[in-house]
JSON list of C-alpha atoms in Angstrom, two decimals:
[
{"chain": "Q", "resi": 1, "resn": "MET", "atom": "CA", "xyz": [150.83, 124.82, 104.54]},
{"chain": "Q", "resi": 2, "resn": "ASN", "atom": "CA", "xyz": [148.40, 124.87, 100.83]},
{"chain": "Q", "resi": 3, "resn": "TYR", "atom": "CA", "xyz": [145.36, 124.22, 102.17]},
{"chain": "Q", "resi": 4, "resn": "TYR", "atom": "CA", "xyz": [144.72, 123.67, 98.28]},
{"chain": "Q", "resi": 5, "resn": "LEU", "atom": "CA", "xyz": [144.94, 120.26, 99.47]},
{"chain": "Q", "resi": 6, "resn": "PHE", "atom": "CA", "xyz": [142.12, 120.06, 101.58]},
{"chain": "Q", "resi": 7, "resn": "ILE", "atom": "CA", "xyz": [139.91, 119.91, 98.09]},
{"chain": "Q", "resi": 8, "resn": "PRO", "atom": "CA", "xyz": [140.78, 117.01, 97.15]},
{"chain": "Q", "resi": 9, "resn": "PHE", "atom": "CA", "xyz": [141.44, 115.32, 100.49]},
{"chain": "Q", "resi": 10, "resn": "GLY", "atom": "CA", "xyz": [137.80, 116.35, 101.41]},
{"chain": "Q", "resi": 11, "resn": "LEU", "atom": "CA", "xyz": [136.60, 115.00, 98.13]},
{"chain": "Q", "resi": 12, "resn": "ILE", "atom": "CA", "xyz": [138.25, 111.52, 98.89]},
{"chain": "Q", "resi": 13, "resn": "VAL", "atom": "CA", "xyz": [136.20, 111.75, 102.28]},
{"chain": "Q", "resi": 14, "resn": "LEU", "atom": "CA", "xyz": [133.17, 112.13, 100.55]},
{"chain": "Q", "resi": 15, "resn": "PHE", "atom": "CA", "xyz": [133.94, 109.42, 98.89]},
{"chain": "Q", "resi": 16, "resn": "MET", "atom": "CA", "xyz": [134.70, 106.89, 101.49]},
{"chain": "Q", "resi": 17, "resn": "LEU", "atom": "CA", "xyz": [131.84, 108.02, 103.67]},
{"chain": "Q", "resi": 18, "resn": "PRO", "atom": "CA", "xyz": [128.98, 105.56, 103.82]},
{"chain": "Q", "resi": 19, "resn": "ILE", "atom": "CA", "xyz": [125.69, 106.53, 102.37]},
{"chain": "Q", "resi": 20, "resn": "LYS", "atom": "CA", "xyz": [122.63, 105.02, 104.00]},
{"chain": "Q", "resi": 21, "resn": "ALA", "atom": "CA", "xyz": [119.93, 104.29, 102.40]},
{"chain": "Q", "resi": 22, "resn": "LYS", "atom": "CA", "xyz": [116.51, 102.13, 103.36]},
{"chain": "Q", "resi": 23, "resn": "LEU", "atom": "CA", "xyz": [114.11, 100.41, 101.55]},
{"chain": "Q", "resi": 24, "resn": "HIS", "atom": "CA", "xyz": [110.28, 99.67, 101.97]},
{"chain": "Q", "resi": 25, "resn": "PHE", "atom": "CA", "xyz": [109.18, 97.53, 100.30]},
{"chain": "Q", "resi": 26, "resn": "SER", "atom": "CA", "xyz": [105.14, 96.10, 100.85]},
{"chain": "Q", "resi": 27, "resn": "CYS", "atom": "CA", "xyz": [102.75, 93.26, 98.16]},
{"chain": "Q", "resi": 28, "resn": "ASN", "atom": "CA", "xyz": [99.59, 91.82, 98.07]},
{"chain": "Q", "resi": 29, "resn": "LEU", "atom": "CA", "xyz": [100.12, 88.95, 96.29]},
{"chain": "Q", "resi": 30, "resn": "LEU", "atom": "CA", "xyz": [96.22, 87.88, 95.81]},
{"chain": "Q", "resi": 31, "resn": "GLU", "atom": "CA", "xyz": [95.56, 90.95, 94.42]},
{"chain": "Q", "resi": 32, "resn": "ARG", "atom": "CA", "xyz": [99.29, 91.64, 92.53]},
{"chain": "Q", "resi": 33, "resn": "SER", "atom": "CA", "xyz": [100.09, 94.90, 93.82]},
{"chain": "Q", "resi": 34, "resn": "GLY", "atom": "CA", "xyz": [102.29, 96.28, 96.22]},
{"chain": "Q", "resi": 35, "resn": "ALA", "atom": "CA", "xyz": [104.25, 99.98, 96.95]},
{"chain": "Q", "resi": 36, "resn": "PHE", "atom": "CA", "xyz": [107.87, 100.36, 97.37]},
{"chain": "Q", "resi": 37, "resn": "SER", "atom": "CA", "xyz": [110.09, 103.34, 98.55]},
{"chain": "Q", "resi": 38, "resn": "ILE", "atom": "CA", "xyz": [113.88, 104.57, 98.53]},
{"chain": "Q", "resi": 39, "resn": "PHE", "atom": "CA", "xyz": [114.87, 106.60, 101.19]},
{"chain": "Q", "resi": 40, "resn": "LEU", "atom": "CA", "xyz": [118.72, 108.18, 101.49]},
{"chain": "Q", "resi": 41, "resn": "PHE", "atom": "CA", "xyz": [119.49, 109.48, 104.86]},
{"chain": "Q", "resi": 42, "resn": "ASN", "atom": "CA", "xyz": [115.67, 109.28, 105.70]},
{"chain": "Q", "resi": 43, "resn": "PHE", "atom": "CA", "xyz": [114.51, 111.65, 103.03]},
{"chain": "Q", "resi": 44, "resn": "LYS", "atom": "CA", "xyz": [112.25, 110.02, 100.67]},
{"chain": "Q", "resi": 45, "resn": "LEU", "atom": "CA", "xyz": [114.13, 109.69, 97.27]},
{"chain": "Q", "resi": 46, "resn": "MET", "atom": "CA", "xyz": [111.18, 107.92, 95.39]},
{"chain": "Q", "resi": 47, "resn": "HIS", "atom": "CA", "xyz": [107.63, 106.21, 96.24]},
{"chain": "Q", "resi": 48, "resn": "ASP", "atom": "CA", "xyz": [106.27, 103.95, 93.76]},
{"chain": "Q", "resi": 49, "resn": "ARG", "atom": "CA", "xyz": [103.04, 101.66, 93.42]},
{"chain": "Q", "resi": 50, "resn": "PHE", "atom": "CA", "xyz": [102.92, 98.64, 90.78]},
{"chain": "Q", "resi": 51, "resn": "TRP", "atom": "CA", "xyz": [100.96, 95.86, 89.25]},
{"chain": "Q", "resi": 52, "resn": "LEU", "atom": "CA", "xyz": [101.30, 93.21, 87.59]},
{"chain": "Q", "resi": 53, "resn": "LYS", "atom": "CA", "xyz": [99.12, 92.52, 84.81]},
{"chain": "Q", "resi": 54, "resn": "GLY", "atom": "CA", "xyz": [100.11, 89.75, 82.41]},
{"chain": "Q", "resi": 55, "resn": "LYS", "atom": "CA", "xyz": [104.07, 90.24, 81.19]},
{"chain": "Q", "resi": 56, "resn": "LYS", "atom": "CA", "xyz": [104.28, 93.65, 82.38]},
{"chain": "Q", "resi": 57, "resn": "ILE", "atom": "CA", "xyz": [104.97, 96.01, 85.54]},
{"chain": "Q", "resi": 58, "resn": "LEU", "atom": "CA", "xyz": [102.38, 99.26, 85.72]},
{"chain": "Q", "resi": 59, "resn": "LEU", "atom": "CA", "xyz": [104.42, 101.87, 87.97]},
{"chain": "Q", "resi": 60, "resn": "GLN", "atom": "CA", "xyz": [102.21, 104.90, 89.77]},
{"chain": "Q", "resi": 61, "resn": "ASN", "atom": "CA", "xyz": [104.84, 108.00, 90.84]},
{"chain": "Q", "resi": 62, "resn": "GLU", "atom": "CA", "xyz": [103.17, 109.03, 94.39]},
{"chain": "Q", "resi": 63, "resn": "LYS", "atom": "CA", "xyz": [103.01, 112.63, 93.06]},
{"chain": "Q", "resi": 64, "resn": "GLU", "atom": "CA", "xyz": [102.09, 111.75, 89.08]},
{"chain": "Q", "resi": 65, "resn": "THR", "atom": "CA", "xyz": [98.79, 110.50, 88.06]},
{"chain": "Q", "resi": 66, "resn": "SER", "atom": "CA", "xyz": [100.23, 108.56, 85.13]},
{"chain": "Q", "resi": 67, "resn": "THR", "atom": "CA", "xyz": [101.43, 105.01, 84.82]},
{"chain": "Q", "resi": 68, "resn": "VAL", "atom": "CA", "xyz": [103.71, 103.75, 82.72]},
{"chain": "Q", "resi": 69, "resn": "GLU", "atom": "CA", "xyz": [104.04, 99.82, 81.30]},
{"chain": "Q", "resi": 70, "resn": "ILE", "atom": "CA", "xyz": [107.52, 98.18, 82.06]},
{"chain": "Q", "resi": 71, "resn": "GLY", "atom": "CA", "xyz": [108.05, 94.68, 80.71]},
{"chain": "Q", "resi": 72, "resn": "PHE", "atom": "CA", "xyz": [110.09, 92.00, 82.09]},
{"chain": "Q", "resi": 73, "resn": "ASP", "atom": "CA", "xyz": [111.98, 91.84, 79.15]},
{"chain": "Q", "resi": 74, "resn": "SER", "atom": "CA", "xyz": [112.72, 95.29, 78.78]},
{"chain": "Q", "resi": 75, "resn": "LYS", "atom": "CA", "xyz": [116.25, 97.23, 79.27]},
{"chain": "Q", "resi": 76, "resn": "GLU", "atom": "CA", "xyz": [114.84, 98.59, 82.75]},
{"chain": "Q", "resi": 77, "resn": "VAL", "atom": "CA", "xyz": [114.33, 94.90, 84.33]},
{"chain": "Q", "resi": 78, "resn": "VAL", "atom": "CA", "xyz": [117.39, 93.59, 83.15]},
{"chain": "Q", "resi": 79, "resn": "PHE", "atom": "CA", "xyz": [119.54, 96.40, 84.70]},
{"chain": "Q", "resi": 80, "resn": "LEU", "atom": "CA", "xyz": [117.34, 96.70, 87.73]},
{"chain": "Q", "resi": 81, "resn": "GLU", "atom": "CA", "xyz": [118.60, 92.97, 88.08]},
{"chain": "Q", "resi": 82, "resn": "VAL", "atom": "CA", "xyz": [121.82, 93.18, 86.93]},
{"chain": "Q", "resi": 83, "resn": "PHE", "atom": "CA", "xyz": [122.57, 97.02, 88.95]},
{"chain": "Q", "resi": 84, "resn": "SER", "atom": "CA", "xyz": [121.32, 94.62, 92.14]},
{"chain": "Q", "resi": 85, "resn": "GLN", "atom": "CA", "xyz": [123.35, 91.75, 91.88]},
{"chain": "Q", "resi": 86, "resn": "VAL", "atom": "CA", "xyz": [126.26, 94.50, 91.33]},
{"chain": "Q", "resi": 87, "resn": "LEU", "atom": "CA", "xyz": [125.36, 96.32, 94.66]},
{"chain": "Q", "resi": 88, "resn": "ARG", "atom": "CA", "xyz": [124.48, 93.70, 97.09]},
{"chain": "Q", "resi": 89, "resn": "ARG", "atom": "CA", "xyz": [128.32, 92.63, 96.76]},
{"chain": "Q", "resi": 90, "resn": "LYS", "atom": "CA", "xyz": [129.63, 96.40, 97.56]},
{"chain": "Q", "resi": 91, "resn": "THR", "atom": "CA", "xyz": [126.93, 96.91, 100.29]},
{"chain": "Q", "resi": 92, "resn": "ARG", "atom": "CA", "xyz": [126.64, 96.43, 104.33]},
{"chain": "Q", "resi": 93, "resn": "LEU", "atom": "CA", "xyz": [123.57, 95.40, 105.61]},
{"chain": "Q", "resi": 94, "resn": "LYS", "atom": "CA", "xyz": [122.40, 96.70, 108.62]},
{"chain": "Q", "resi": 95, "resn": "SER", "atom": "CA", "xyz": [118.51, 95.99, 109.30]},
{"chain": "Q", "resi": 96, "resn": "LEU", "atom": "CA", "xyz": [116.39, 93.54, 107.63]},
{"chain": "Q", "resi": 97, "resn": "TYR", "atom": "CA", "xyz": [112.63, 92.91, 108.76]},
{"chain": "Q", "resi": 98, "resn": "LEU", "atom": "CA", "xyz": [110.02, 90.82, 107.40]},
{"chain": "Q", "resi": 99, "resn": "PHE", "atom": "CA", "xyz": [106.62, 91.29, 108.21]},
{"chain": "Q", "resi": 100, "resn": "TYR", "atom": "CA", "xyz": [103.56, 88.98, 106.80]},
{"chain": "Q", "resi": 101, "resn": "ASN", "atom": "CA", "xyz": [100.13, 88.65, 107.07]},
{"chain": "Q", "resi": 102, "resn": "ILE", "atom": "CA", "xyz": [98.76, 85.32, 106.01]},
{"chain": "Q", "resi": 103, "resn": "GLY", "atom": "CA", "xyz": [95.25, 83.52, 106.04]},
{"chain": "Q", "resi": 104, "resn": "THR", "atom": "CA", "xyz": [93.13, 80.85, 103.87]},
{"chain": "Q", "resi": 105, "resn": "SER", "atom": "CA", "xyz": [90.03, 80.89, 105.43]},
{"chain": "Q", "resi": 106, "resn": "ASP", "atom": "CA", "xyz": [90.52, 77.50, 107.30]},
{"chain": "Q", "resi": 107, "resn": "ALA", "atom": "CA", "xyz": [92.65, 77.60, 110.67]},
{"chain": "Q", "resi": 108, "resn": "PHE", "atom": "CA", "xyz": [94.45, 75.02, 110.58]},
{"chain": "Q", "resi": 109, "resn": "SER", "atom": "CA", "xyz": [96.42, 75.53, 106.78]},
{"chain": "Q", "resi": 110, "resn": "SER", "atom": "CA", "xyz": [96.71, 79.37, 107.96]},
{"chain": "Q", "resi": 111, "resn": "ALA", "atom": "CA", "xyz": [98.61, 78.40, 110.82]},
{"chain": "Q", "resi": 112, "resn": "MET", "atom": "CA", "xyz": [100.19, 75.02, 109.25]},
{"chain": "Q", "resi": 113, "resn": "LEU", "atom": "CA", "xyz": [101.26, 77.90, 106.71]},
{"chain": "Q", "resi": 114, "resn": "GLY", "atom": "CA", "xyz": [101.77, 80.41, 108.51]},
{"chain": "Q", "resi": 115, "resn": "GLY", "atom": "CA", "xyz": [104.60, 77.87, 110.59]},
{"chain": "Q", "resi": 116, "resn": "ALA", "atom": "CA", "xyz": [106.19, 76.95, 107.12]},
{"chain": "Q", "resi": 117, "resn": "ILE", "atom": "CA", "xyz": [106.57, 80.32, 106.02]},
{"chain": "Q", "resi": 118, "resn": "ASN", "atom": "CA", "xyz": [108.22, 81.49, 109.44]},
{"chain": "Q", "resi": 119, "resn": "LEU", "atom": "CA", "xyz": [110.95, 78.90, 109.51]},
{"chain": "Q", "resi": 120, "resn": "ALA", "atom": "CA", "xyz": [112.03, 78.80, 105.77]},
{"chain": "Q", "resi": 121, "resn": "THR", "atom": "CA", "xyz": [112.29, 82.77, 106.40]},
{"chain": "Q", "resi": 122, "resn": "LEU", "atom": "CA", "xyz": [114.41, 81.37, 110.18]},
{"chain": "Q", "resi": 123, "resn": "ILE", "atom": "CA", "xyz": [116.58, 79.31, 107.87]},
{"chain": "Q", "resi": 124, "resn": "PHE", "atom": "CA", "xyz": [117.31, 81.86, 105.59]},
{"chain": "Q", "resi": 125, "resn": "PHE", "atom": "CA", "xyz": [117.88, 84.87, 107.97]},
{"chain": "Q", "resi": 126, "resn": "THR", "atom": "CA", "xyz": [120.30, 82.04, 110.28]},
{"chain": "Q", "resi": 127, "resn": "SER", "atom": "CA", "xyz": [122.00, 81.74, 106.94]},
{"chain": "Q", "resi": 128, "resn": "LEU", "atom": "CA", "xyz": [122.35, 85.39, 105.64]},
{"chain": "Q", "resi": 129, "resn": "LYS", "atom": "CA", "xyz": [123.84, 86.00, 109.76]},
{"chain": "Q", "resi": 130, "resn": "ASN", "atom": "CA", "xyz": [126.74, 83.86, 108.82]},
{"chain": "Q", "resi": 131, "resn": "THR", "atom": "CA", "xyz": [127.64, 86.30, 105.90]},
{"chain": "Q", "resi": 132, "resn": "ARG", "atom": "CA", "xyz": [126.29, 89.73, 107.93]},
{"chain": "Q", "resi": 133, "resn": "PRO", "atom": "CA", "xyz": [127.04, 89.20, 111.78]},
{"chain": "Q", "resi": 134, "resn": "THR", "atom": "CA", "xyz": [126.38, 93.03, 112.34]},
{"chain": "Q", "resi": 135, "resn": "ALA", "atom": "CA", "xyz": [123.11, 93.07, 110.68]},
{"chain": "Q", "resi": 136, "resn": "SER", "atom": "CA", "xyz": [119.42, 93.22, 112.57]},
{"chain": "Q", "resi": 137, "resn": "MET", "atom": "CA", "xyz": [117.22, 90.77, 111.65]},
{"chain": "Q", "resi": 138, "resn": "GLY", "atom": "CA", "xyz": [113.54, 89.87, 112.67]},
{"chain": "Q", "resi": 139, "resn": "VAL", "atom": "CA", "xyz": [110.09, 88.30, 110.86]},
{"chain": "Q", "resi": 140, "resn": "TYR", "atom": "CA", "xyz": [106.80, 90.30, 112.53]},
{"chain": "Q", "resi": 141, "resn": "ASP", "atom": "CA", "xyz": [103.77, 87.00, 111.42]},
{"chain": "Q", "resi": 142, "resn": "THR", "atom": "CA", "xyz": [100.53, 87.71, 111.50]},
{"chain": "Q", "resi": 143, "resn": "VAL", "atom": "CA", "xyz": [97.88, 84.61, 110.30]},
{"chain": "Q", "resi": 144, "resn": "SER", "atom": "CA", "xyz": [94.46, 85.18, 109.43]},
{"chain": "Q", "resi": 145, "resn": "TYR", "atom": "CA", "xyz": [92.28, 82.67, 110.23]},
{"chain": "Q", "resi": 146, "resn": "ASN", "atom": "CA", "xyz": [89.16, 83.79, 109.21]},
{"chain": "Q", "resi": 147, "resn": "ARG", "atom": "CA", "xyz": [89.45, 85.34, 105.43]},
{"chain": "Q", "resi": 148, "resn": "ASP", "atom": "CA", "xyz": [92.05, 84.82, 102.45]},
{"chain": "Q", "resi": 149, "resn": "VAL", "atom": "CA", "xyz": [94.54, 87.01, 102.52]},
{"chain": "Q", "resi": 150, "resn": "PHE", "atom": "CA", "xyz": [98.92, 87.22, 101.47]},
{"chain": "Q", "resi": 151, "resn": "GLU", "atom": "CA", "xyz": [100.24, 90.37, 102.49]},
{"chain": "Q", "resi": 152, "resn": "PHE", "atom": "CA", "xyz": [103.96, 90.95, 103.01]},
{"chain": "Q", "resi": 153, "resn": "ALA", "atom": "CA", "xyz": [106.42, 93.91, 103.72]},
{"chain": "Q", "resi": 154, "resn": "LEU", "atom": "CA", "xyz": [109.88, 93.68, 103.96]},
{"chain": "Q", "resi": 155, "resn": "LYS", "atom": "CA", "xyz": [111.80, 96.71, 105.73]},
{"chain": "Q", "resi": 156, "resn": "SER", "atom": "CA", "xyz": [115.57, 97.03, 105.33]},
{"chain": "Q", "resi": 157, "resn": "GLY", "atom": "CA", "xyz": [118.57, 99.25, 105.96]},
{"chain": "Q", "resi": 158, "resn": "ALA", "atom": "CA", "xyz": [122.15, 98.74, 104.08]},
{"chain": "Q", "resi": 159, "resn": "THR", "atom": "CA", "xyz": [125.36, 101.55, 103.79]},
{"chain": "Q", "resi": 160, "resn": "ILE", "atom": "CA", "xyz": [127.39, 101.79, 100.88]},
{"chain": "Q", "resi": 161, "resn": "SER", "atom": "CA", "xyz": [130.05, 104.43, 99.54]},
{"chain": "Q", "resi": 162, "resn": "LEU", "atom": "CA", "xyz": [129.71, 106.88, 96.55]},
{"chain": "Q", "resi": 163, "resn": "PHE", "atom": "CA", "xyz": [132.13, 105.14, 95.44]},
{"chain": "Q", "resi": 164, "resn": "ASP", "atom": "CA", "xyz": [130.93, 101.93, 95.26]},
{"chain": "Q", "resi": 165, "resn": "GLY", "atom": "CA", "xyz": [127.33, 103.07, 93.90]},
{"chain": "Q", "resi": 166, "resn": "VAL", "atom": "CA", "xyz": [128.89, 105.53, 91.13]},
{"chain": "Q", "resi": 167, "resn": "TYR", "atom": "CA", "xyz": [130.89, 102.16, 90.19]},
{"chain": "Q", "resi": 168, "resn": "SER", "atom": "CA", "xyz": [128.11, 99.75, 90.57]},
{"chain": "Q", "resi": 169, "resn": "PHE", "atom": "CA", "xyz": [125.99, 102.01, 88.75]},
{"chain": "Q", "resi": 170, "resn": "VAL", "atom": "CA", "xyz": [128.80, 102.57, 85.60]},
{"chain": "Q", "resi": 171, "resn": "ILE", "atom": "CA", "xyz": [129.50, 98.65, 85.65]},
{"chain": "Q", "resi": 172, "resn": "SER", "atom": "CA", "xyz": [125.87, 97.48, 85.76]},
{"chain": "Q", "resi": 173, "resn": "LEU", "atom": "CA", "xyz": [124.82, 100.08, 82.28]},
{"chain": "Q", "resi": 174, "resn": "MET", "atom": "CA", "xyz": [127.90, 97.94, 80.61]},
{"chain": "Q", "resi": 175, "resn": "ILE", "atom": "CA", "xyz": [126.42, 94.66, 81.92]},
{"chain": "Q", "resi": 176, "resn": "THR", "atom": "CA", "xyz": [123.04, 95.47, 80.86]},
{"chain": "Q", "resi": 177, "resn": "ASN", "atom": "CA", "xyz": [123.99, 97.01, 77.13]},
{"chain": "Q", "resi": 178, "resn": "ARG", "atom": "CA", "xyz": [126.11, 93.94, 76.41]},
{"chain": "Q", "resi": 179, "resn": "ILE", "atom": "CA", "xyz": [123.22, 91.75, 77.49]},
{"chain": "Q", "resi": 180, "resn": "VAL", "atom": "CA", "xyz": [120.38, 93.52, 75.86]},
{"chain": "Q", "resi": 181, "resn": "LYS", "atom": "CA", "xyz": [122.97, 93.73, 72.77]},
{"chain": "Q", "resi": 182, "resn": "ARG", "atom": "CA", "xyz": [123.50, 89.92, 73.02]},
{"chain": "Q", "resi": 183, "resn": "LYS", "atom": "CA", "xyz": [119.43, 89.66, 73.40]},
{"chain": "Q", "resi": 184, "resn": "LEU", "atom": "CA", "xyz": [118.45, 91.50, 69.80]},
{"chain": "Q", "resi": 185, "resn": "GLU", "atom": "CA", "xyz": [121.52, 89.24, 68.12]},
{"chain": "Q", "resi": 186, "resn": "ASP", "atom": "CA", "xyz": [120.11, 86.10, 69.42]},
{"chain": "Q", "resi": 187, "resn": "LYS", "atom": "CA", "xyz": [116.42, 87.51, 67.99]},
{"chain": "Q", "resi": 188, "resn": "LEU", "atom": "CA", "xyz": [118.28, 88.60, 64.40]},
{"chain": "Q", "resi": 189, "resn": "ARG", "atom": "CA", "xyz": [119.47, 85.24, 64.05]},
{"chain": "Q", "resi": 190, "resn": "LYS", "atom": "CA", "xyz": [116.22, 82.97, 64.96]},
{"chain": "Q", "resi": 191, "resn": "GLY", "atom": "CA", "xyz": [114.57, 85.55, 62.30]},
{"chain": "Q", "resi": 192, "resn": "GLU", "atom": "CA", "xyz": [112.07, 86.89, 65.48]},
{"chain": "Q", "resi": 193, "resn": "VAL", "atom": "CA", "xyz": [112.80, 90.64, 64.88]}
]
């Protein structure tokens, strides 16, 4: 028996095994700031804070004190948008939980707004449950009747194979380069550059 055949077999199994990923995202819309974390196999891969300033996003890493400015039309934002669309088709959603705290300083309008958000979220989760029946989902709401607040957090878990992750990354890079090139050609044609 040739034991060297176990090497390609092991690589194939490694590429097909699911990778467990978690995303934690929280945002305060009144202050236009928030934070997000990405975990792989319960190890923190990254944790960043962000602030929205005009048409730019300021990012600050948990371990660094420097900030990075990213424009909404930059190549990084286009890549994230394309990568999330391609990756969404390949992932298997395991859990999705929404937490929010809302208040408008008026008890009646706070309750009405909280109920409307809760209803819209439950309708979205119901339609998502039709396509992902094994995923667990939940909404946890808090209504602050005496102060202005609009905070929400999202906690989700998903699995994807290593092959699908690498494939999605490479395809997203190719699509992003094509989109950026097309935008640059349009700007050159219009004489904006």
